């Protein structure tokens, strides 16, 4: 049995290595046929940055770049617990300038109550090490760079006028501007972990049963109060007058709500969540896709005030579900969260969907459990569970957006908007090959570019599905192992 397992393991490694080498050779002989000329020019400089002839040759001919870096200590070991921040970031979030708004302007900034009534809950992973981050704190630990070169200090890294960085000469309208870390990431600086922003446990408990598509409901996080699991004896024990919101699940890192009204009575509510670091998953114990800064979101689409669909960000793609398919939580009088999958009363009354953030990558899913993606044989996967419960409505900056102008909502009139118009990346440019922390196999980087912000997340989409190149948007009417009833399909134009 052991020999069979070892043979299978070695076979997978051999196939993976063969794929890396073959793809590298193919890339070598098809170079320039399908790639952007600017990328070809940058890649030439990137490879040339290595001081090793052997490394440059392996990179050019086989697509194996920085292999020797795998045997070099590239991080500081154990990820530390973050110390409480000594900076007061509240001033940043009250630095906007509300005007003397007319009634018409107030209406443009007003967010309907039904959007808050149907706000999502987010289960962070119980194994998470990189938690939500206050965007203002992230800015104090980063500096704007034009590619790899720091921009003059007159452009403050903590400025409320980040949109001015879009006008930097040579910045390609801001797209070549990066907010690079001021600290050595190999030492895991404490601000990167966001450990002080774990949602407060309060008195919240989960009254949900284990489902076939997920792990046990009980999380194991030390920082989070152990969630008591209790099944209701009868759904009749919970009455509507006993229900109330509970002040639990607040994170000191704010969430962001951007409401986009559209035609035919459609209103899209984008709930954005920011993390200072994306800790990538491993393929055969090798990491691809680490990056500074991480934006994730959940879209809830309404038509005429009624929720219709939920779309979740998952890496370069996503998943969209009919409203009735998504699990929802119902807070009760004694502070418990009752799940719609295990309680009939909750199914009738619950309004707020629950989504799950994957450990490390923070990709969002509709269920707890194991989520393979892209590669076969489960080589690459995300994991989610019922870890700390985050209620984004308890610390929120909300805005309205007509696809031209971003406006602070009437709920937080002094919150700044300059960060939204920043067209650059919220992290470093992918590290050079000369950096001992960097390697690239088959075109996949260990440390890749930081992400663009919410403005680049296809807020103008006509269908709930996200991302470029999506020709057909499929709306699932089930999650997990539930039997599909029917499948919505419609053409999507997100240009």
Short mmCIF file of N, CA, C and O in Angstrom, two decimals, residues 113-122 245 257 269 271 273 298 300 302 323 328-329 351-354 390-394 396:
data_model
loop_
_atom_site.label_atom_id
_atom_site.label_comp_id
_atom_site.label_asym_id
_atom_site.label_seq_id
_atom_site.Cartn_x
_atom_site.Cartn_y
_atom_site.Cartn_z
N UNK A 113 -32.35 50.93 2.41
CA UNK A 113 -32.21 50.07 3.58
C UNK A 113 -32.19 48.59 3.21
O UNK A 113 -31.53 47.79 3.89
N UNK A 114 -32.86 48.21 2.13
CA UNK A 114 -32.92 46.78 1.80
C UNK A 114 -31.53 46.22 1.49
O UNK A 114 -31.29 45.01 1.64
N UNK A 115 -30.59 47.06 1.10
CA UNK A 115 -29.23 46.58 0.83
C UNK A 115 -28.55 46.16 2.13
O UNK A 115 -27.86 45.12 2.18
N UNK A 116 -28.77 46.90 3.19
CA UNK A 116 -28.21 46.54 4.49
C UNK A 116 -28.95 45.36 5.11
O UNK A 116 -28.35 44.54 5.81
N UNK A 117 -30.25 45.27 4.84
CA UNK A 117 -31.02 44.14 5.35
C UNK A 117 -30.54 42.82 4.79
O UNK A 117 -30.72 41.77 5.40
N UNK A 118 -29.95 42.86 3.59
CA UNK A 118 -29.49 41.64 2.92
C UNK A 118 -27.96 41.59 2.81
O UNK A 118 -27.42 40.96 1.91
N UNK A 119 -27.28 42.26 3.74
CA UNK A 119 -25.81 42.28 3.72
C UNK A 119 -25.25 40.89 4.04
O UNK A 119 -25.85 40.15 4.82
N UNK A 120 -24.12 40.53 3.48
CA UNK A 120 -23.56 39.20 3.73
C UNK A 120 -22.84 39.10 5.07
O UNK A 120 -22.34 40.10 5.61
N UNK A 121 -22.83 37.90 5.63
CA UNK A 121 -21.89 37.53 6.69
C UNK A 121 -20.74 36.79 6.02
O UNK A 121 -20.93 36.08 5.03
N UNK A 122 -19.54 36.94 6.57
CA UNK A 122 -18.36 36.28 6.00
C UNK A 122 -17.71 35.40 7.06
O UNK A 122 -17.33 35.89 8.12
N UNK A 245 -30.84 41.67 15.83
CA UNK A 245 -29.44 41.71 15.42
C UNK A 245 -28.55 41.68 16.67
O UNK A 245 -28.88 42.28 17.69
N UNK A 257 -18.64 49.17 0.91
CA UNK A 257 -19.84 48.91 0.14
C UNK A 257 -19.93 49.93 -0.99
O UNK A 257 -19.88 51.15 -0.74
N UNK A 269 -25.00 45.73 -5.38
CA UNK A 269 -24.32 46.08 -4.12
C UNK A 269 -23.05 45.26 -4.03
O UNK A 269 -23.09 44.04 -3.84
N UNK A 271 -19.79 44.34 -2.03
CA UNK A 271 -19.17 44.35 -0.71
C UNK A 271 -17.71 43.95 -0.89
O UNK A 271 -17.40 42.81 -1.24
N UNK A 273 -13.67 43.57 0.45
CA UNK A 273 -12.89 43.23 1.63
C UNK A 273 -11.41 43.30 1.26
O UNK A 273 -11.00 42.75 0.24
N UNK A 298 -18.05 40.34 -2.70
CA UNK A 298 -19.32 39.64 -2.90
C UNK A 298 -20.30 40.63 -3.50
O UNK A 298 -20.47 41.74 -2.98
N UNK A 300 -24.20 41.38 -4.50
CA UNK A 300 -25.61 41.00 -4.38
C UNK A 300 -26.41 41.88 -5.32
O UNK A 300 -26.40 43.11 -5.20
N UNK A 302 -29.88 43.23 -6.94
CA UNK A 302 -31.29 43.44 -6.63
C UNK A 302 -32.02 43.91 -7.90
O UNK A 302 -31.45 44.59 -8.75
N UNK A 323 -30.44 33.66 -5.62
CA UNK A 323 -30.56 34.09 -4.23
C UNK A 323 -31.01 32.96 -3.31
O UNK A 323 -30.48 32.76 -2.22
N UNK A 328 -28.21 31.17 4.41
CA UNK A 328 -28.40 32.44 5.12
C UNK A 328 -28.40 32.18 6.63
O UNK A 328 -28.71 31.07 7.08
N UNK A 329 -28.05 33.22 7.37
CA UNK A 329 -28.04 33.14 8.82
C UNK A 329 -29.12 34.04 9.39
O UNK A 329 -29.39 35.13 8.88
N UNK A 351 -32.56 36.79 6.06
CA UNK A 351 -32.36 37.68 4.92
C UNK A 351 -30.89 37.82 4.51
O UNK A 351 -30.61 38.25 3.40
N UNK A 352 -29.98 37.47 5.41
CA UNK A 352 -28.57 37.77 5.15
C UNK A 352 -27.79 36.51 4.75
O UNK A 352 -27.71 35.55 5.52
N UNK A 353 -27.20 36.51 3.55
CA UNK A 353 -26.45 35.34 3.09
C UNK A 353 -25.13 35.20 3.83
O UNK A 353 -24.59 36.16 4.36
N UNK A 354 -24.62 33.97 3.86
CA UNK A 354 -23.32 33.71 4.48
C UNK A 354 -22.39 33.17 3.40
O UNK A 354 -22.75 32.30 2.62
N UNK A 390 -17.56 37.33 10.39
CA UNK A 390 -17.35 38.76 10.15
C UNK A 390 -18.64 39.38 9.66
O UNK A 390 -19.21 38.95 8.67
N UNK A 391 -19.09 40.40 10.38
CA UNK A 391 -20.26 41.16 9.97
C UNK A 391 -19.77 42.51 9.43
O UNK A 391 -19.45 43.42 10.20
N UNK A 392 -19.71 42.69 8.11
CA UNK A 392 -19.12 43.91 7.54
C UNK A 392 -19.93 45.17 7.81
O UNK A 392 -19.39 46.27 7.70
N UNK A 393 -21.19 45.04 8.18
CA UNK A 393 -22.01 46.24 8.42
C UNK A 393 -21.60 46.97 9.69
O UNK A 393 -21.97 48.13 9.87
N UNK A 394 -20.83 46.31 10.57
CA UNK A 394 -20.49 46.91 11.86
C UNK A 394 -19.29 47.85 11.78
O UNK A 394 -19.02 48.58 12.73
N UNK A 396 -18.04 49.94 8.43
CA UNK A 396 -18.29 50.01 6.99
C UNK A 396 -18.12 51.42 6.45
O UNK A 396 -18.52 52.39 7.09
#
